[in-house]
mmCIF file of C-alpha atoms in Angstrom:
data_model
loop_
_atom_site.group_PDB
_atom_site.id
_atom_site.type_symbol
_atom_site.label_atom_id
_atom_site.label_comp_id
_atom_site.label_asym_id
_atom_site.label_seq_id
_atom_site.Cartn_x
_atom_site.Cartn_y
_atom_site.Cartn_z
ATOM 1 C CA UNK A 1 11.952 -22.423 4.274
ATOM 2 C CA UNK A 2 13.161 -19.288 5.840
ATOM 3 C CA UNK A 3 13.145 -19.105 9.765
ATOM 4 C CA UNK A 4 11.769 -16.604 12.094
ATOM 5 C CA UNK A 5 12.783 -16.739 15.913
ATOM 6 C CA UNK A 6 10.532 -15.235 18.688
ATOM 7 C CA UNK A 7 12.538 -14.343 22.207
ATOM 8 C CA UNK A 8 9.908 -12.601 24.670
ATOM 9 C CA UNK A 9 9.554 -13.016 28.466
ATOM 10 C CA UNK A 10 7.654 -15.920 29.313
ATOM 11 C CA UNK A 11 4.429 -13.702 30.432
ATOM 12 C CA UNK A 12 4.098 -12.033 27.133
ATOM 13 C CA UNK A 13 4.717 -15.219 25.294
ATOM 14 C CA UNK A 14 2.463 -16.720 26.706
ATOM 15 C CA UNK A 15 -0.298 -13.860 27.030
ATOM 16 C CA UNK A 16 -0.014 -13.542 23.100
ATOM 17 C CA UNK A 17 -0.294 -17.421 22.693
ATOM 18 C CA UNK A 18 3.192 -17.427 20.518
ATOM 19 C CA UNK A 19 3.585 -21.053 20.563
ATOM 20 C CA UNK A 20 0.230 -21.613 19.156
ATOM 21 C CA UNK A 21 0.831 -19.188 16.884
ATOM 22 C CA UNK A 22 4.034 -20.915 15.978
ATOM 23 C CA UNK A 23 2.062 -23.987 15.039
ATOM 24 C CA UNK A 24 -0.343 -21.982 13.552
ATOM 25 C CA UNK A 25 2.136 -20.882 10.967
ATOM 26 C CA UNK A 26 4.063 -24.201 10.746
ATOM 27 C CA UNK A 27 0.642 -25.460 9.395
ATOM 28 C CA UNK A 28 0.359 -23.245 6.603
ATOM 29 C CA UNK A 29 2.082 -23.107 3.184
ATOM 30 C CA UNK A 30 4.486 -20.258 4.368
ATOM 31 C CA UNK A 31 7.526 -19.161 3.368
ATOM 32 C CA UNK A 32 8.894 -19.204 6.790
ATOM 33 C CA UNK A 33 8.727 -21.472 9.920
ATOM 34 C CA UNK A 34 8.468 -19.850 13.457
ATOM 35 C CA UNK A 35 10.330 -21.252 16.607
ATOM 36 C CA UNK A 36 11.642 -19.891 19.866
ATOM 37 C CA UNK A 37 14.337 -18.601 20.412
ATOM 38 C CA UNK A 38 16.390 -20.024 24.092
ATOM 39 C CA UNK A 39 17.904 -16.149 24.914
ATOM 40 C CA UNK A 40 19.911 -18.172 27.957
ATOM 41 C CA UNK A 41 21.925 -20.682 25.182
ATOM 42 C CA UNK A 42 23.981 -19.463 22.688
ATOM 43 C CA UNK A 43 21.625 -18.720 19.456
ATOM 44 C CA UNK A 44 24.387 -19.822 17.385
ATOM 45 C CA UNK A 45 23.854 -23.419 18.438
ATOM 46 C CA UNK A 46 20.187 -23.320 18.427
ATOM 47 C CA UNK A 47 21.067 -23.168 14.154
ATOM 48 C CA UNK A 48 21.737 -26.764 14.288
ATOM 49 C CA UNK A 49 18.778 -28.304 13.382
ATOM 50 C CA UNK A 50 16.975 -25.871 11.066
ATOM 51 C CA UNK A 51 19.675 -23.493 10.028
ATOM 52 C CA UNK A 52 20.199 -20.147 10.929
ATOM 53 C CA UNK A 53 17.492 -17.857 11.609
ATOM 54 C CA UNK A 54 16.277 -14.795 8.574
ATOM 55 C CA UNK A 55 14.227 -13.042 11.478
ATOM 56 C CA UNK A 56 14.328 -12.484 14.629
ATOM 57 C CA UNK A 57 11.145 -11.107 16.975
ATOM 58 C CA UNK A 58 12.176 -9.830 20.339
ATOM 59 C CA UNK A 59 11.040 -8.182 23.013
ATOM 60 C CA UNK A 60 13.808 -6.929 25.567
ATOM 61 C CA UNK A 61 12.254 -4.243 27.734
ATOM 62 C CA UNK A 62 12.169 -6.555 30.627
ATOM 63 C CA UNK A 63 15.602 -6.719 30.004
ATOM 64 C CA UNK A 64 16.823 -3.667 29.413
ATOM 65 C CA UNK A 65 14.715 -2.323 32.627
ATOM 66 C CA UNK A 66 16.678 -4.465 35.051
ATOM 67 C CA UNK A 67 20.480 -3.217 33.628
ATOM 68 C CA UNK A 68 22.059 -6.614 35.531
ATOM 69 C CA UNK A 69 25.000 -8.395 34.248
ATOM 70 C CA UNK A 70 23.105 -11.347 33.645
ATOM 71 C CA UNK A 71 20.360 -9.479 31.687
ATOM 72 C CA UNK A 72 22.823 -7.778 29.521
ATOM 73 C CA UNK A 73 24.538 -11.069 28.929
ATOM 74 C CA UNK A 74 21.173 -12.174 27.363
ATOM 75 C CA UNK A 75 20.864 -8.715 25.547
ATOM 76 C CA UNK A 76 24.238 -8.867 24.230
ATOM 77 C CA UNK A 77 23.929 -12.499 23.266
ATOM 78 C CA UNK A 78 21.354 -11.668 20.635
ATOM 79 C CA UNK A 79 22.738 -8.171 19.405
ATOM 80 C CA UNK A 80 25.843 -9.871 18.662
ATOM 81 C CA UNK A 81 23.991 -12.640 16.502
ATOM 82 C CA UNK A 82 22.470 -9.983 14.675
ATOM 83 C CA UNK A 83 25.605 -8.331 14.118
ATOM 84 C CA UNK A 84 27.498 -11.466 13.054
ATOM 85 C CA UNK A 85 24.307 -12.360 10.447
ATOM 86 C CA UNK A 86 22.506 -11.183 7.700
ATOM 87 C CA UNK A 87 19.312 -11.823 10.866
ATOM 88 C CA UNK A 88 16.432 -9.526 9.924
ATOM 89 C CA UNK A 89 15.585 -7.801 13.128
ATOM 90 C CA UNK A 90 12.214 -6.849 13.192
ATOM 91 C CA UNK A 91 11.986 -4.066 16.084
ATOM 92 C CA UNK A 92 15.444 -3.404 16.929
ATOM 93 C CA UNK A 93 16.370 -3.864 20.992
ATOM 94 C CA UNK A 94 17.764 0.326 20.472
ATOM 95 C CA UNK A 95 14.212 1.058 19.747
ATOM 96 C CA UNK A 96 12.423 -0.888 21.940
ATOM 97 C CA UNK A 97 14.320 1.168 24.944
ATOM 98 C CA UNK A 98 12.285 4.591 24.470
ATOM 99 C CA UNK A 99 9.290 2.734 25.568
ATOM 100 C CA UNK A 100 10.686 1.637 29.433
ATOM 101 C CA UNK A 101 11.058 5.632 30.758
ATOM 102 C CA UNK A 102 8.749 8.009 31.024
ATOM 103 C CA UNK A 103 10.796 10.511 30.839
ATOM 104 C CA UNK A 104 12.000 8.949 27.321
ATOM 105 C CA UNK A 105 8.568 8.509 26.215
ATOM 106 C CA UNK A 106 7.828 12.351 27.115
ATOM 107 C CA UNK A 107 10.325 13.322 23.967
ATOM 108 C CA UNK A 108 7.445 11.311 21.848
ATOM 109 C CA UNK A 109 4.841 13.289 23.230
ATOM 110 C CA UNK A 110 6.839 16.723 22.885
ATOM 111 C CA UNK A 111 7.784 15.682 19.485
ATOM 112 C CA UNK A 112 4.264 14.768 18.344
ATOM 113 C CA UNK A 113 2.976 18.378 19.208
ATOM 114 C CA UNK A 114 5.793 20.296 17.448
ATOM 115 C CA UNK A 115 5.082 18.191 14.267
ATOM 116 C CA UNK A 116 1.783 17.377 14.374
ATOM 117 C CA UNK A 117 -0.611 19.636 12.100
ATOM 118 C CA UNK A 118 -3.749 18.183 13.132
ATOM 119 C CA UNK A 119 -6.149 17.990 16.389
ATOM 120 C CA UNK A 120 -3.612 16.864 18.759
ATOM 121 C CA UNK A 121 -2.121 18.263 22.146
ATOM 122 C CA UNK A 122 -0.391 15.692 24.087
ATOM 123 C CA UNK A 123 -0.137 16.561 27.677
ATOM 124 C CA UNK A 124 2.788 18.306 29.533
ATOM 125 C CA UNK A 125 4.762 16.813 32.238
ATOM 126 C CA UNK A 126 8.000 17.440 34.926
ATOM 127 C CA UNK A 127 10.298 15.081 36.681
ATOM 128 C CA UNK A 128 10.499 15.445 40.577
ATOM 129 C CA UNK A 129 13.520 14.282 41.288
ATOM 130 C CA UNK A 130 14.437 12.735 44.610
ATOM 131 C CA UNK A 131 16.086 15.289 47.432
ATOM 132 C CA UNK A 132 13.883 18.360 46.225
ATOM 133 C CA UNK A 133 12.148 20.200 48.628
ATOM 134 C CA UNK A 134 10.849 22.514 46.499
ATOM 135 C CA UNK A 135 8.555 21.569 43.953
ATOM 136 C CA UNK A 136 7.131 24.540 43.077
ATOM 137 C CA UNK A 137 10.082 25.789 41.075
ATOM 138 C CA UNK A 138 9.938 22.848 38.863
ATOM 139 C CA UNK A 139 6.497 23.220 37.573
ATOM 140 C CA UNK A 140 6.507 24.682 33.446
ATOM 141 C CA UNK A 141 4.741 28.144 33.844
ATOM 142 C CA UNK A 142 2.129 26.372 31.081
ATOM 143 C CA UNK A 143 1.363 23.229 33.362
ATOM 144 C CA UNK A 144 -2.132 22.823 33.961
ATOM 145 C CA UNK A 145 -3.651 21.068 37.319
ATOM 146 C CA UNK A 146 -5.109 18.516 37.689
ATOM 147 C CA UNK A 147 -2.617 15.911 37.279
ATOM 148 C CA UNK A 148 -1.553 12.267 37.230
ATOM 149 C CA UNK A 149 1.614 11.688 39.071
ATOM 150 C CA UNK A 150 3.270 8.288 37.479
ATOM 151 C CA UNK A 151 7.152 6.586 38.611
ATOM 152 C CA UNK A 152 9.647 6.735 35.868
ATOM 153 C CA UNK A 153 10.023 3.535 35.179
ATOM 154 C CA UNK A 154 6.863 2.712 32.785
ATOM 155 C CA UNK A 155 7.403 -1.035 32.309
ATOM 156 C CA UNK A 156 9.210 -4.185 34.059
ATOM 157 C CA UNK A 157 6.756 -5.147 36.881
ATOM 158 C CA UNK A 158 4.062 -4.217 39.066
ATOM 159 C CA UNK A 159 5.345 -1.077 41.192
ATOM 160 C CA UNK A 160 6.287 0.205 37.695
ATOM 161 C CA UNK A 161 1.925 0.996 37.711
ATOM 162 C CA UNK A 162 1.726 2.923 41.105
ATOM 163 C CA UNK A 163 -0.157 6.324 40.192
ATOM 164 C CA UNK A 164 -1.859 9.068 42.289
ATOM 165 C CA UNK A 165 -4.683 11.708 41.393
ATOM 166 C CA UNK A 166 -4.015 15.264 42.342
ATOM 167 C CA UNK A 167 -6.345 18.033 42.178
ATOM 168 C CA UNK A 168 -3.455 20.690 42.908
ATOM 169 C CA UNK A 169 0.709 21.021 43.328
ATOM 170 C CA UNK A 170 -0.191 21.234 46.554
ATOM 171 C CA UNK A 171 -1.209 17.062 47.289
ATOM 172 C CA UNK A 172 2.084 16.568 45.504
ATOM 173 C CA UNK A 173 3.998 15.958 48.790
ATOM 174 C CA UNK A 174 0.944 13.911 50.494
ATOM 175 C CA UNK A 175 -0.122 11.772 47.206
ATOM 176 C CA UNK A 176 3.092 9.094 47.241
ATOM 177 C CA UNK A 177 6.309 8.372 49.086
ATOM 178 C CA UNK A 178 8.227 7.164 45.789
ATOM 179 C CA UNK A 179 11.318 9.532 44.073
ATOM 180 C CA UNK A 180 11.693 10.428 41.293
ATOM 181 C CA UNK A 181 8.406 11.501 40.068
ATOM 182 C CA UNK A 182 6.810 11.577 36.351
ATOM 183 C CA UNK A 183 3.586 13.880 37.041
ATOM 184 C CA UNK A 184 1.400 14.311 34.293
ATOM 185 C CA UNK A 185 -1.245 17.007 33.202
ATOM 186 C CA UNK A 186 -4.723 15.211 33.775
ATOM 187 C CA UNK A 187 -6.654 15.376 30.706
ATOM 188 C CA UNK A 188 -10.374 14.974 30.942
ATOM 189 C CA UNK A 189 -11.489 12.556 28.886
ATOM 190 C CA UNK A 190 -14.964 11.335 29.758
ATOM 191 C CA UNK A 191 -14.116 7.917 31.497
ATOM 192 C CA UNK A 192 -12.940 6.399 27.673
ATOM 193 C CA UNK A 193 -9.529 4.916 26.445
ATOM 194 C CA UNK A 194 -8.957 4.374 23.137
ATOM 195 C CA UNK A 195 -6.062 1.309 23.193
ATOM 196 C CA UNK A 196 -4.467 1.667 19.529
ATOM 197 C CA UNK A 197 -2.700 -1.610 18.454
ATOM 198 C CA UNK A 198 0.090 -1.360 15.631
ATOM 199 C CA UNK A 199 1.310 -4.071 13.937
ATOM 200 C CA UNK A 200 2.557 -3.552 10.746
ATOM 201 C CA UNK A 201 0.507 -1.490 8.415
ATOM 202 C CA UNK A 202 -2.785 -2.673 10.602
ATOM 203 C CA UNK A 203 -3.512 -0.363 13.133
ATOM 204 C CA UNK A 204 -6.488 -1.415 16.030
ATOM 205 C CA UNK A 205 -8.676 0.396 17.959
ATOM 206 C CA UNK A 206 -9.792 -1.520 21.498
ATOM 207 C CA UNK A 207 -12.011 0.983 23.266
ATOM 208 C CA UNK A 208 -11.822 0.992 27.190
ATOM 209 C CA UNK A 209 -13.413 2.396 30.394
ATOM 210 C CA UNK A 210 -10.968 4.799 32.233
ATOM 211 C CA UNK A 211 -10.796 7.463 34.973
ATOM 212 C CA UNK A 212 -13.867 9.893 35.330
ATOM 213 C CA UNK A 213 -13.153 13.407 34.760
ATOM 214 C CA UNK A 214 -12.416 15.577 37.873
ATOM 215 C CA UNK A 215 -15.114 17.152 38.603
ATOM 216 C CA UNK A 216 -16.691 13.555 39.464
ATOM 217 C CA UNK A 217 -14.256 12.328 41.804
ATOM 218 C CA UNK A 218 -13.471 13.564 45.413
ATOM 219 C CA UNK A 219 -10.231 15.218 45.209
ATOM 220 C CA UNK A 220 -9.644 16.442 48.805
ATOM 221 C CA UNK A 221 -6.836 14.312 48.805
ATOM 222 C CA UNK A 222 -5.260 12.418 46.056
ATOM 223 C CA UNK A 223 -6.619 8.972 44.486
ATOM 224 C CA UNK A 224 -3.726 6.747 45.003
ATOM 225 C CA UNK A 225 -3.936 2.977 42.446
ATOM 226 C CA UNK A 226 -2.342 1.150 40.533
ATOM 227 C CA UNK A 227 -3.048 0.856 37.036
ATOM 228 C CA UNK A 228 -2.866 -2.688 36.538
ATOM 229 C CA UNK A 229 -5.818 -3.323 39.185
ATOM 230 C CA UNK A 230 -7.696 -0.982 36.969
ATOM 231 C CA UNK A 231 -7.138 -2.359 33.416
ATOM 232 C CA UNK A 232 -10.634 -3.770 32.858
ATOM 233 C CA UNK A 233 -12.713 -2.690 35.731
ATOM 234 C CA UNK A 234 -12.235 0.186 38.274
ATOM 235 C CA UNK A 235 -13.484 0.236 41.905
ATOM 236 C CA UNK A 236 -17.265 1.264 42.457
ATOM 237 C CA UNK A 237 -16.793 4.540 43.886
ATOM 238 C CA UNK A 238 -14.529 5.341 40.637
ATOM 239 C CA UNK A 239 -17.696 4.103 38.167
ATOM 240 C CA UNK A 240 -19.240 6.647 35.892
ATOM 241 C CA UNK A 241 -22.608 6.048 33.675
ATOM 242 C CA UNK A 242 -20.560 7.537 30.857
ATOM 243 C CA UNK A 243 -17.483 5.358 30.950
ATOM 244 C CA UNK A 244 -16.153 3.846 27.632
ATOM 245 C CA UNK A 245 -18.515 5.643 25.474
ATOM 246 C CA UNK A 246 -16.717 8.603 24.051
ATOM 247 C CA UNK A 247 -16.154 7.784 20.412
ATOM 248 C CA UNK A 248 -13.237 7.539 18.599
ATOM 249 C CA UNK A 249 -11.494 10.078 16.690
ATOM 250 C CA UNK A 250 -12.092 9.403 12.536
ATOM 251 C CA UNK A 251 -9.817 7.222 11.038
ATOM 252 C CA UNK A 252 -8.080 9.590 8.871
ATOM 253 C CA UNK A 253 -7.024 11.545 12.213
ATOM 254 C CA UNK A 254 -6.177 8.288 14.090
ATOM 255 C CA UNK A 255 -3.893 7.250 10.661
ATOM 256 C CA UNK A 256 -1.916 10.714 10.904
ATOM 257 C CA UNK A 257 -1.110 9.695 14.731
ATOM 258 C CA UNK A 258 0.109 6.127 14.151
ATOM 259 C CA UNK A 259 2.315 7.394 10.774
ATOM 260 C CA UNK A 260 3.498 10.091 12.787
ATOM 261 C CA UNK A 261 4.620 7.528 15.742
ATOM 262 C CA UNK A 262 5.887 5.239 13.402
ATOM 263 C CA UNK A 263 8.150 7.243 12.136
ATOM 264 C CA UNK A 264 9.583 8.495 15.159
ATOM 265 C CA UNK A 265 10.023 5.124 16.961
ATOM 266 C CA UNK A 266 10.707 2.899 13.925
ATOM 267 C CA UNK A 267 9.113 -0.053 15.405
ATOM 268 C CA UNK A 268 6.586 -1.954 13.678
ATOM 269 C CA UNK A 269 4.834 -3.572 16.807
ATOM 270 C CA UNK A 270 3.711 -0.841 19.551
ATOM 271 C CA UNK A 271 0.391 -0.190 21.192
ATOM 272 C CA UNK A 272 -0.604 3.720 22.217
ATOM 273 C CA UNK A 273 -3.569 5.118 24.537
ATOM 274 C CA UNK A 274 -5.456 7.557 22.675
ATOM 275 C CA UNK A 275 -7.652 10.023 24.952
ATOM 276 C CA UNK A 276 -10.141 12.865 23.419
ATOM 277 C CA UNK A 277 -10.314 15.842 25.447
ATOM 278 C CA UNK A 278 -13.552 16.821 27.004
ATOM 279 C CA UNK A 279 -13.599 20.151 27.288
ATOM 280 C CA UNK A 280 -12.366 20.959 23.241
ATOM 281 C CA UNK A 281 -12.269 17.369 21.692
ATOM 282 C CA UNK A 282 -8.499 17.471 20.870
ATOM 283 C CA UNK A 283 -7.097 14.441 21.165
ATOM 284 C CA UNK A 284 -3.953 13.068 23.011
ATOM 285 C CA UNK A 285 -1.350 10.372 23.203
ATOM 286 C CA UNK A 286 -0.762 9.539 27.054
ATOM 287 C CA UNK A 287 1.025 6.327 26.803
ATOM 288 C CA UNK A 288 3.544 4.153 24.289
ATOM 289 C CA UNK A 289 4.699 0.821 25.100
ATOM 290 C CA UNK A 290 6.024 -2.241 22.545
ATOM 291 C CA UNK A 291 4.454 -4.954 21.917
ATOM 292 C CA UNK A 292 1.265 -4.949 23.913
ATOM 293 C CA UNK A 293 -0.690 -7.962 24.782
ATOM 294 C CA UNK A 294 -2.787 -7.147 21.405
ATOM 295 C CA UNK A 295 -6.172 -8.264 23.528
ATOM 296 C CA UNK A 296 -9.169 -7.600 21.848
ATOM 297 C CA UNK A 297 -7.453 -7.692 18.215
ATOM 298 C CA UNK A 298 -9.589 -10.622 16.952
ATOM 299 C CA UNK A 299 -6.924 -11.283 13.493
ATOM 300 C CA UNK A 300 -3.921 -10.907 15.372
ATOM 301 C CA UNK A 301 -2.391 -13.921 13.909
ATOM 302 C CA UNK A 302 -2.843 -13.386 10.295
ATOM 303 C CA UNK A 303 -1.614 -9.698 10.753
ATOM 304 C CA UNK A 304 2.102 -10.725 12.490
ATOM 305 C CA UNK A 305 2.549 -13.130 9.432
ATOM 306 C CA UNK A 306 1.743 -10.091 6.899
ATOM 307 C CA UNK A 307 4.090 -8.243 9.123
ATOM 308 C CA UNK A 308 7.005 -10.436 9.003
ATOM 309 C CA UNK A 309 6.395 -11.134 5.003
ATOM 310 C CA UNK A 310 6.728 -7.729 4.603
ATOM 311 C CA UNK A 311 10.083 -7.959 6.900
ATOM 312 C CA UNK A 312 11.447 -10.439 4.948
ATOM 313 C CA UNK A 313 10.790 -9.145 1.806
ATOM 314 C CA UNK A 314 11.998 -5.580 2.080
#
């Protein structure tokens, strides 16, 4: 049998239940048999008792955010396996990178409006960075208020997630101490997230409450969180009656999105947030990040094994 290796940080291994899964696939009549993958021992030895791996699944962002010599030591370790091998990788580490700045992940966005020829208008953004006094300059003449102001660093722990609410440029200075800045038009999107889940040629739709729009919230002064306090419930004075019921796009529409991602990032396991403007019902892509915890994707199981057959067998 062909084997498949899985390195991830122990959080998201064990949020997407991979050793279970691994046994869940060692059961079967595969072609392959899953194991992990010990990123701190050379993978070269780990060989021994099954022979060398045909594919490896990784996920290094909370590597690749720290850029320490000991976390490039475990990046390195497994590039260089891959190099040395005929290893399938299945996302490669290169790729996964675009997903840990926001700044990075703006090019997506950008890129997705120029080539996009369907109902889409992801939002603008600028970077403030640290030192600058003023901020006025560096707002795009085609910005619109209000905004979400986000740190550049979108992954790799929990003060990654501090955000602010600003009704104006103005709250800028008072909304967060933090340099540089990632700040965000503020699309109004009646209260609903759309959490698209790629993996493979499966794309899945988890629908989620979210912010309300503006004009429901008391912006004198900006709405300081962080987003991973608010992933499945928000605070009572941010509850809306219409949260989490906007519906989502039509399938064909959603489709031209994830091929058109796809084929930028060349990853085969990424999740998106999907908003639908309420004011003109274009739609938007506000976030990217690799492989998400998948939660709420019933099949998830039976959809990595079609993904990795189709890995192998290219």
């Amino acid at each position: 049998k062909m084997i498949v290796g899985y390195t991830l940080s122990k959080s998201k291994t064990k949020t997407l239940q991979l050793e279970k899964f691994a046994t869940y696939c060692n059961n079967l009549s595969l072609k392959f048999r899953v194991k992990a993958i010990d990123i701190n021992r050379d993978i070269s030895q780990q060989e021994l008792e099954d022979g060398p791996f045909d594919l490896i699944i990784s996920r290094m962002t909370h590597l690749l955010v720290n850029d320490d010599p000991v976390s490039l030591e475990k990046i390195n370790r497994l590039t260089q396996y891959v190099q040395q091998t005929n290893c399938i990788e299945m996302d490669p580490i290169k790729n996964q990178s675009v997903a840990i700045y926001r700044d990075k992940m703006d090019e997506i966005f950008m890129y997705m409006n120029d080539h996009s020829s369907f109902n889409i208008r992801c939002p603008l953004s600028f970077i403030v960075p640290e030192n600058v006094s003023n901020i006025q300059s560096l707002i795009p003449p085609n910005f619109r208020f209000p905004a979400i102001i986000k740190t550049i660093r979108a992954s790799g722990g929990y003060d990654a997630h501090h955000m602010a609410l600003i009704n104006s440029a103005e709250q800028l200075s008072e909304a967060v101490d933090f340099r540089p800045l990632y700040v965000q038009e503020y699309i109004n999107h009646n209260a609903t997230i759309h959490k698209m889940y790629v993996c493979g040629k499966h794309t899945t739709a988890v629908t989620r409450i979210s912010f309300p729009n503006m004009s429901d919230l008391d912006t004198q002064h900006p709405i300081i969180f962080n987003s991973q306090d608010c992933k499945h419930e928000l605070p009572p004075h941010l509850q809306v009656e219409y949260a989490g019921k906007a519906p989502l796009p039509p399938q064909e529409e959603t489709d031209k999105v994830t091929e058109l991602l796809s084929e930028y990032l060349g990853m085969s396991m990424y999740g998106y947030d999907l908003i639908v403007d309420a004011v003109d019902g274009t739609f938007a892509v506000i976030d990217v990040n690799y492989f998400p915890d998948y939660k709420g994707v019933e099949n998830f199981f039976d959809q990595l094994i079609e993904n990795i057959e189709n890995h192998l067998h290219k």
